[in-house]
GROMACS .gro file of C-alpha atoms in nm:
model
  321
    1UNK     CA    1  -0.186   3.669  -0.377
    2UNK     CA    2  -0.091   3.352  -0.604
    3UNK     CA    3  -0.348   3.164  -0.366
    4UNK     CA    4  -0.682   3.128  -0.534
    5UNK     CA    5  -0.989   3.183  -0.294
    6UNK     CA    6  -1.282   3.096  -0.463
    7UNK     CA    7  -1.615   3.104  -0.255
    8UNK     CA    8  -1.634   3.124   0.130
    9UNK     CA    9  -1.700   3.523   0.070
   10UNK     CA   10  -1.869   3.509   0.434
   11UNK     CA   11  -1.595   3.369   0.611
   12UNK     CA   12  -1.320   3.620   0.399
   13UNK     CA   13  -1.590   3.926   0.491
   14UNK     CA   14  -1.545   3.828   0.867
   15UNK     CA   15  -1.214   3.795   0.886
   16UNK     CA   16  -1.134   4.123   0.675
   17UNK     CA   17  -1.400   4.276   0.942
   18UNK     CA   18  -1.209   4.165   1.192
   19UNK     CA   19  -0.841   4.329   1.075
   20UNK     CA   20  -1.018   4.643   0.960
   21UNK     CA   21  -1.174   4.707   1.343
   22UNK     CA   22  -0.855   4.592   1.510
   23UNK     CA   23  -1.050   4.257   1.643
   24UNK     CA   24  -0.845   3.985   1.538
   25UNK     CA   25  -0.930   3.698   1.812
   26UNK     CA   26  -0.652   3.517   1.932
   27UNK     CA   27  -0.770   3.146   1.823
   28UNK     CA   28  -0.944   3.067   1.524
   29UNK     CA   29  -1.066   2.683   1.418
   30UNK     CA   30  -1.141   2.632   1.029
   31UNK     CA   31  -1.322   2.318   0.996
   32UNK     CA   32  -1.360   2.135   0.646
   33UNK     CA   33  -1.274   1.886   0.430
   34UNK     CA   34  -0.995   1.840   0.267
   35UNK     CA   35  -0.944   2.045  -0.043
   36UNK     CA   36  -1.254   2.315   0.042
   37UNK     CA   37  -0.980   2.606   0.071
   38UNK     CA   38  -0.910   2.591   0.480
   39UNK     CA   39  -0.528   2.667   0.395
   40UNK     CA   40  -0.550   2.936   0.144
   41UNK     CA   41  -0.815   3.150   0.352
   42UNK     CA   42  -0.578   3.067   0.665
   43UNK     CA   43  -0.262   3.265   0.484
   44UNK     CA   44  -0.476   3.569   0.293
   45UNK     CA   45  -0.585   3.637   0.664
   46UNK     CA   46  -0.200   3.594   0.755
   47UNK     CA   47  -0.124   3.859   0.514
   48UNK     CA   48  -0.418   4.052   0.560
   49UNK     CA   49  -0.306   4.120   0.895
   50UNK     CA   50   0.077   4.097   0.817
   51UNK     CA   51   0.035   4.352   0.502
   52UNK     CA   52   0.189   4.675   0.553
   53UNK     CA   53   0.010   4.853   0.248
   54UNK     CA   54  -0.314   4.696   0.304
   55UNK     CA   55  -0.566   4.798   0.010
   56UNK     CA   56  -0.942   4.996   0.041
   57UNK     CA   57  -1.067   4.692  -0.030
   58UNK     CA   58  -0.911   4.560   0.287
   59UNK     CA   59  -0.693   4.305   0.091
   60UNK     CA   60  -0.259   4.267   0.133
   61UNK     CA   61  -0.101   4.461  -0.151
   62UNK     CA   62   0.086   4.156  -0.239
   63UNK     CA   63   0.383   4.436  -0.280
   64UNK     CA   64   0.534   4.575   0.052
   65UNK     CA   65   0.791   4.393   0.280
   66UNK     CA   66   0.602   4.176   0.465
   67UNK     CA   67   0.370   4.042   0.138
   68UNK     CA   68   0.670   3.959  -0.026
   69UNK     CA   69   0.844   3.750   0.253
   70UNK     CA   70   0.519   3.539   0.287
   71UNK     CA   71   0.511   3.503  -0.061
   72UNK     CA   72   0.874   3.312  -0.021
   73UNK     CA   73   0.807   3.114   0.300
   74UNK     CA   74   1.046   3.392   0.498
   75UNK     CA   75   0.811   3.608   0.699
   76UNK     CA   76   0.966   3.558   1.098
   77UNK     CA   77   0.607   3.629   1.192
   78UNK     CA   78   0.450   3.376   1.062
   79UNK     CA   79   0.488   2.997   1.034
   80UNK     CA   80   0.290   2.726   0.947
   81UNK     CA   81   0.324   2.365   1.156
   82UNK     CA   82   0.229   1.986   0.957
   83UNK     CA   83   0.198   1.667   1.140
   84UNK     CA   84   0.577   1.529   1.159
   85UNK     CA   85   0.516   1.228   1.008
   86UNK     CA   86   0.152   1.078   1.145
   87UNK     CA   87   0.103   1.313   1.381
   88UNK     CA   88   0.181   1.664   1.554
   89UNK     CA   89   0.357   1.597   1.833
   90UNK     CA   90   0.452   1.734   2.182
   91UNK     CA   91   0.770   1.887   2.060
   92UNK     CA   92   0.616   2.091   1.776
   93UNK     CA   93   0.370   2.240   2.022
   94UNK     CA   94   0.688   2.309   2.296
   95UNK     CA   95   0.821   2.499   2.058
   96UNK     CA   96   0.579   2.686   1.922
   97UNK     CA   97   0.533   2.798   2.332
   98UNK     CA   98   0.861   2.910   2.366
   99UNK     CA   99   0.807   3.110   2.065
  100UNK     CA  100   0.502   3.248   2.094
  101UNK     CA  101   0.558   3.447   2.447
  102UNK     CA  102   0.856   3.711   2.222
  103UNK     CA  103   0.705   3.994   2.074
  104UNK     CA  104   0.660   4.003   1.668
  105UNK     CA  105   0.984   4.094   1.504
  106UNK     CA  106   0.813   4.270   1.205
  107UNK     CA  107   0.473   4.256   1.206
  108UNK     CA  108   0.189   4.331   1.467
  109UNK     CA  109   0.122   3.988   1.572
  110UNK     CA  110   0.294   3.626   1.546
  111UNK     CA  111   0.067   3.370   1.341
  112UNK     CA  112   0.076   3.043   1.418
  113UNK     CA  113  -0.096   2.839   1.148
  114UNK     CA  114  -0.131   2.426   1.237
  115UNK     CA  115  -0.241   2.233   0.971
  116UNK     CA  116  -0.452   1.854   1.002
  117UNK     CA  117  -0.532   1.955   1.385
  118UNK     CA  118  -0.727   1.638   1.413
  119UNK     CA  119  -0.417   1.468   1.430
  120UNK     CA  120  -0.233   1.598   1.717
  121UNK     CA  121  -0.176   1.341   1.964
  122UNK     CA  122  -0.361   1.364   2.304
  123UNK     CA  123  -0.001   1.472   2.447
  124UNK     CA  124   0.008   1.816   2.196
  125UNK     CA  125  -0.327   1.831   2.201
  126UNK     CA  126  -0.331   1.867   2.555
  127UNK     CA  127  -0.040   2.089   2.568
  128UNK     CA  128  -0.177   2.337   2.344
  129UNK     CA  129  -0.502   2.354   2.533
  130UNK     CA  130  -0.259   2.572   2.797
  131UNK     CA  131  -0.137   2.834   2.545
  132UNK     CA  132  -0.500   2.870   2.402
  133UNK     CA  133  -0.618   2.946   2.798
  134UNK     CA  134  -0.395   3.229   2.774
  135UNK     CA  135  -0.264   3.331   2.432
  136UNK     CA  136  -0.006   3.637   2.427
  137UNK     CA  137  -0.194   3.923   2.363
  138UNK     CA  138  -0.002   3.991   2.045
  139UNK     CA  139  -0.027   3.602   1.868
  140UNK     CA  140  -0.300   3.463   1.697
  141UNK     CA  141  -0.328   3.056   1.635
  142UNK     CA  142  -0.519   2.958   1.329
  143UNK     CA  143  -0.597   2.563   1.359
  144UNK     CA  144  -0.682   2.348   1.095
  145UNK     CA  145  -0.934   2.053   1.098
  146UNK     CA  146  -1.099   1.839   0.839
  147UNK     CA  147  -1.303   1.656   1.162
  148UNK     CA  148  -1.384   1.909   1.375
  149UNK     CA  149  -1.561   1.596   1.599
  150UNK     CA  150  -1.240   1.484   1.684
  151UNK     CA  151  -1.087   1.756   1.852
  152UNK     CA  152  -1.078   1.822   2.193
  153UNK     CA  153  -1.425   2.023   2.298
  154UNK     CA  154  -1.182   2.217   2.549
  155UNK     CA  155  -1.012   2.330   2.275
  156UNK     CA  156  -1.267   2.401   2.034
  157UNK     CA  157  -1.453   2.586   2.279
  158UNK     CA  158  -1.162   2.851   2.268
  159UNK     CA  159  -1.124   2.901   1.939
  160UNK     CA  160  -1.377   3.124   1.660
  161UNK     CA  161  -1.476   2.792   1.456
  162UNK     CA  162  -1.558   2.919   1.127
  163UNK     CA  163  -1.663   2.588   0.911
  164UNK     CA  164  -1.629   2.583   0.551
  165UNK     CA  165  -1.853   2.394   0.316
  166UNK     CA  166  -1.847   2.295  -0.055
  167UNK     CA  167  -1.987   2.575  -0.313
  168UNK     CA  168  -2.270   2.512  -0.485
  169UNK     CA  169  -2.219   2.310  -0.850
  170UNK     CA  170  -2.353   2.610  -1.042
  171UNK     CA  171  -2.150   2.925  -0.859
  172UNK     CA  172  -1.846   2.679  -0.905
  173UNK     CA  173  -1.901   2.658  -1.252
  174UNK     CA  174  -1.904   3.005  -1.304
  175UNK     CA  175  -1.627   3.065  -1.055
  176UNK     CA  176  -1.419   2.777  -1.288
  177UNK     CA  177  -1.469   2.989  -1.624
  178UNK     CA  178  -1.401   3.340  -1.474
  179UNK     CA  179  -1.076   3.235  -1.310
  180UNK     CA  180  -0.927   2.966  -1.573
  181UNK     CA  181  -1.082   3.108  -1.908
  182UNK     CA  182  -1.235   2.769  -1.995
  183UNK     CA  183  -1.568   2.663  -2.099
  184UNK     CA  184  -1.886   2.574  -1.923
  185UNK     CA  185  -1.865   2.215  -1.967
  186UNK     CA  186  -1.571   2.192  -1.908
  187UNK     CA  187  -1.618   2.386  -1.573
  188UNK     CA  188  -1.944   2.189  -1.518
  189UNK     CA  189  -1.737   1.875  -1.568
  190UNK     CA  190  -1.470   1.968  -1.239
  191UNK     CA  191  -1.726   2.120  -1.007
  192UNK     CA  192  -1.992   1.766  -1.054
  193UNK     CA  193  -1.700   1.595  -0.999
  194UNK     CA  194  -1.541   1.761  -0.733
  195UNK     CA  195  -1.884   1.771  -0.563
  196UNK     CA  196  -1.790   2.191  -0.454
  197UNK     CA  197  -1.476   2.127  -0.323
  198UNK     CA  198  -1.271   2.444  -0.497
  199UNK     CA  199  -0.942   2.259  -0.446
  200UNK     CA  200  -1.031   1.909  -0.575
  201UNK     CA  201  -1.190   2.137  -0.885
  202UNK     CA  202  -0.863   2.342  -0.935
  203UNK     CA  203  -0.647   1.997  -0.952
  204UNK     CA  204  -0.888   1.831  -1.217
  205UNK     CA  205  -0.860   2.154  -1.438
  206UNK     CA  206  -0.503   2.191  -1.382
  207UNK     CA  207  -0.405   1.832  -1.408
  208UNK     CA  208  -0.692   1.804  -1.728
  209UNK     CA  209  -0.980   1.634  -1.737
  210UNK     CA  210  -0.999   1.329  -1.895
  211UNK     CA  211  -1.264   1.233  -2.209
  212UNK     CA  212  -1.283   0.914  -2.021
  213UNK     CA  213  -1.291   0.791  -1.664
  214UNK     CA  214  -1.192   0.465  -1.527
  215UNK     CA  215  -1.450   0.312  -1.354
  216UNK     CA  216  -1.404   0.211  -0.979
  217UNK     CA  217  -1.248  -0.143  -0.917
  218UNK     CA  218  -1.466  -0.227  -0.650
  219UNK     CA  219  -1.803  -0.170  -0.898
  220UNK     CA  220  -1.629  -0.395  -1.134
  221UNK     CA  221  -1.511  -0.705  -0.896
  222UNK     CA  222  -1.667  -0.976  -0.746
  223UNK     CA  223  -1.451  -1.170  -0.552
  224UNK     CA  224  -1.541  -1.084  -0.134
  225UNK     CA  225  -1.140  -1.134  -0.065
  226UNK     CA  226  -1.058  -0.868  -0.281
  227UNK     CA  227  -1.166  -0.634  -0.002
  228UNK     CA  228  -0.895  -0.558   0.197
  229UNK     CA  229  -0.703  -0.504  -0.118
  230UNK     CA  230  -0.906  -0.234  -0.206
  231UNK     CA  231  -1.000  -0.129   0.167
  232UNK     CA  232  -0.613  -0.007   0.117
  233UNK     CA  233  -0.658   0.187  -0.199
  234UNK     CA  234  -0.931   0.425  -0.028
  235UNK     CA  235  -0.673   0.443   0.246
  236UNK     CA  236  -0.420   0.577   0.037
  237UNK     CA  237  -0.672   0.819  -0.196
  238UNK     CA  238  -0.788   0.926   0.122
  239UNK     CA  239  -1.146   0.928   0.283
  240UNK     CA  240  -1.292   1.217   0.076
  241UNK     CA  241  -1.259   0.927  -0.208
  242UNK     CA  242  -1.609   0.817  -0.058
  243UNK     CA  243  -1.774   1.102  -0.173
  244UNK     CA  244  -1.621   1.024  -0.570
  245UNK     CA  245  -1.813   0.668  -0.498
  246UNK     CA  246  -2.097   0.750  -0.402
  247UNK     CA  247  -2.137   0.988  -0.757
  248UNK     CA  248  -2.092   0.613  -0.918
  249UNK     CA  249  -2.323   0.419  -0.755
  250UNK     CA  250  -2.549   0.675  -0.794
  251UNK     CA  251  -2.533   0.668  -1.147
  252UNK     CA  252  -2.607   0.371  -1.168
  253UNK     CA  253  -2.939   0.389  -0.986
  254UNK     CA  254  -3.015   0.657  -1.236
  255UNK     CA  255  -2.945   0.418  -1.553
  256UNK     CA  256  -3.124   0.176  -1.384
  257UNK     CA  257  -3.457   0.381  -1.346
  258UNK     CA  258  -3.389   0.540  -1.715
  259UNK     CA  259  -3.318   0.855  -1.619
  260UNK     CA  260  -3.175   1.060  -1.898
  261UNK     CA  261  -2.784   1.092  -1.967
  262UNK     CA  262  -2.783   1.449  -1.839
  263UNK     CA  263  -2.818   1.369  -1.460
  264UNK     CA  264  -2.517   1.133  -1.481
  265UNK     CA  265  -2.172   1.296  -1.288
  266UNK     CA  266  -1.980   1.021  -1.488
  267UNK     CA  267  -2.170   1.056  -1.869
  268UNK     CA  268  -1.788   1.030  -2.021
  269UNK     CA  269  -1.834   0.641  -1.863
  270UNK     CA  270  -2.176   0.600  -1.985
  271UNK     CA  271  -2.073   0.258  -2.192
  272UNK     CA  272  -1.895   0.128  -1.887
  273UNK     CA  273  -2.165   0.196  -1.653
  274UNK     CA  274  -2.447   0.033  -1.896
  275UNK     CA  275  -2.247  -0.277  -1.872
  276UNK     CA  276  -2.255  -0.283  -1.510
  277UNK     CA  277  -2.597  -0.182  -1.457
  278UNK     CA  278  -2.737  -0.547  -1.527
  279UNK     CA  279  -2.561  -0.639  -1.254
  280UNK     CA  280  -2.687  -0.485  -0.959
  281UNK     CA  281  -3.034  -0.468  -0.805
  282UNK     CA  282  -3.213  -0.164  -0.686
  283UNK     CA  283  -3.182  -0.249  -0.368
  284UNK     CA  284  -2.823  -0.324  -0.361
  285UNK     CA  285  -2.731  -0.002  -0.511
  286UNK     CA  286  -2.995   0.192  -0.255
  287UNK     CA  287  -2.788  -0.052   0.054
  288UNK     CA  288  -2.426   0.067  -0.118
  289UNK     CA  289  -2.542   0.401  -0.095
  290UNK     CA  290  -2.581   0.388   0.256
  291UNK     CA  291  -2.283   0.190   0.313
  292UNK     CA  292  -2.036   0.431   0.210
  293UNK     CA  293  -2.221   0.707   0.370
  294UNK     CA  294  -2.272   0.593   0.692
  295UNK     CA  295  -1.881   0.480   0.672
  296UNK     CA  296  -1.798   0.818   0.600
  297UNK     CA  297  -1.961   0.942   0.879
  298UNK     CA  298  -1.825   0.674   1.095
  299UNK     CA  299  -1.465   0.786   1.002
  300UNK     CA  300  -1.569   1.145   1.018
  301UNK     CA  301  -1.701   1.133   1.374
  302UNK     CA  302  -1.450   0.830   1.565
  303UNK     CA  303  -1.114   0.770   1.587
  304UNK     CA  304  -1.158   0.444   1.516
  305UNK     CA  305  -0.902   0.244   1.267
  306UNK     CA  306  -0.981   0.370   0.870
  307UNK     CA  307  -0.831   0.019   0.737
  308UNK     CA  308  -1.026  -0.145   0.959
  309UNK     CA  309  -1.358   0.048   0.865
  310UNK     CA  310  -1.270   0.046   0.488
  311UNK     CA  311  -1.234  -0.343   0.513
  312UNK     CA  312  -1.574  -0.398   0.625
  313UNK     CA  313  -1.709  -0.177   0.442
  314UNK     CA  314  -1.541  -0.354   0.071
  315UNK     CA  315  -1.696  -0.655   0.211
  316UNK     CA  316  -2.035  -0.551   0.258
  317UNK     CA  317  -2.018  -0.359  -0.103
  318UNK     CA  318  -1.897  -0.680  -0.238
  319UNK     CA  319  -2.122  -0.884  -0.078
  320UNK     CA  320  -2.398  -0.649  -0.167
  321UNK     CA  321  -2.527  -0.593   0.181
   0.00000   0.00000   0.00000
């Protein structure tokens, strides 16, 4: 497998289990943010179960028939549905149901994988809710969420959830050096700053890590109409960018209280950051803190609008309230 699964041993354990005693359940839910490795454990249980050689270790061969097809993206047992555009949509899930009822052409089951779940439109979602009240015997449906809040509890409540959560800074670090050869601090560098998420960790090492990192805009500015500027550039870096600000502001409570360089996530922008410091109170950094957590969870748990959200929540940052 060219997929990389780093942590989540648990989850992998279950799921080999499962193949190994002939239990595979016919709807699964992983639930996690984006990055944590949802995807990758979603298609080693594809070819776990697809494999035609499986190993004594219960893991694909990566050699047969079938390992090789999923390898290319040409396995007719298995296919993997995105949101078409903003959203997964009615047709998508129409015909995955006319597929789903014909037996497997090569393998022992059909595997439906559907990726950002939480974005199905109450139309598919509802739709879908049908097949998973009476999945073919010989089909399994692996769904995909990074907010499990926001799908449908009829739906989740037919499904195995199995939630994934970020690895722990020091068994990524270690993980980081096994798999890529580098060195601790380097490793130490893309699991702080990835805050455990294996995927955002893999793309900083693959991409490199920078000696230097530029500083947040929205630490820097101080005009209040600048927010909805920025409110769009967390809209486009996504809303796991929160969890990158947070690391900042943070640091700058701990310059502020003279805590030494080693707690810092960001020590490559220590001279930046000792600029800033001056400029914000205690309390304001304690209140930003807060603010980008609590819109986090707001976005996490609501399907309320995220430009709308972010907007309000630039203003209060820049506002310092």
């Amino acid at each position: 497998m060219e997929n990389v699964i780093l942590g989540h041993q648990n989850i992998v354990t279950q799921l080999q289990n499962a193949v190994a005693s002939e239990r595979v359940a016919g709807a699964y839910l992983f639930a996690g943010v984006q990055g944590i490795g949802k995807e990758t454990v979603a298609l080693y249980f594809a070819n776990l179960i697809l494999c035609e050689q499986r190993t004594e270790e219960a893991s694909p061969c990566g050699e047969c028939r079938a390992c090789r097809k999923i390898k290319s993206g040409n396995h007719p047992d298995l296919r993997i549905i995105r949101p078409d555009g903003a959203q997964i949509k009615i047709d998508q899930i129409r015909d995955l149901q006319q597929q789903i009822f014909y037996q497997p052409l090569e393998g022992p089951r059909k595997i439906y994988i559907l990726a950002s779940t939480e974005r199905m439109n109450p139309y598919a979602a509802n739709s879908l809710l049908k097949t998973l009240e009476e999945p073919p015997a010989a089909s399994t449906l692996i769904l995909l969420t990074e907010n499990i809040e926001s799908m449908l509890l009829t739906i989740r409540s037919r499904c195995q959830v199995l939630s994934f959560y970020p690895m722990p800074i020091e068994q990524l670090t270690v993980a980081l050096m096994d798999h890529f050869s580098i060195d601790k601090e380097a490793a130490s560098t893309a699991a702080v700053l990835s805050g455990g998420i294996v995927g955002k960790a893999i793309t900083l090492i693959e991409e490199g890590i920078s000696e230097t990192e530029t500083v947040p805009e929205i630490l820097e500015e101080t005009d209040p109409l600048a927010a909805f500027r920025l409110a769009e550039q967390f809209v486009e870096k996504g809303v796991d960018s929160l969890d990158e600000l947070i690391t900042w502001y943070r640091d700058l409570l701990f310059l502020q209280q003279g805590a030494p360089v080693e707690l810092l996530t960001h020590s490559n922008a220590l001279g930046k950051l000792q600029i800033l410091v001056p400029r914000y109170s205690r309390t304001r950094l304690q209140q930003a803190i807060k603010t980008v957590f609590e819109t986090k969870e707001l976005l996490k748990r609501t399907n309320v609008t995220k430009i709308f959200v972010l907007e309000i929540m630039c203003l209060k940052l820049l506002q310092g309230r």
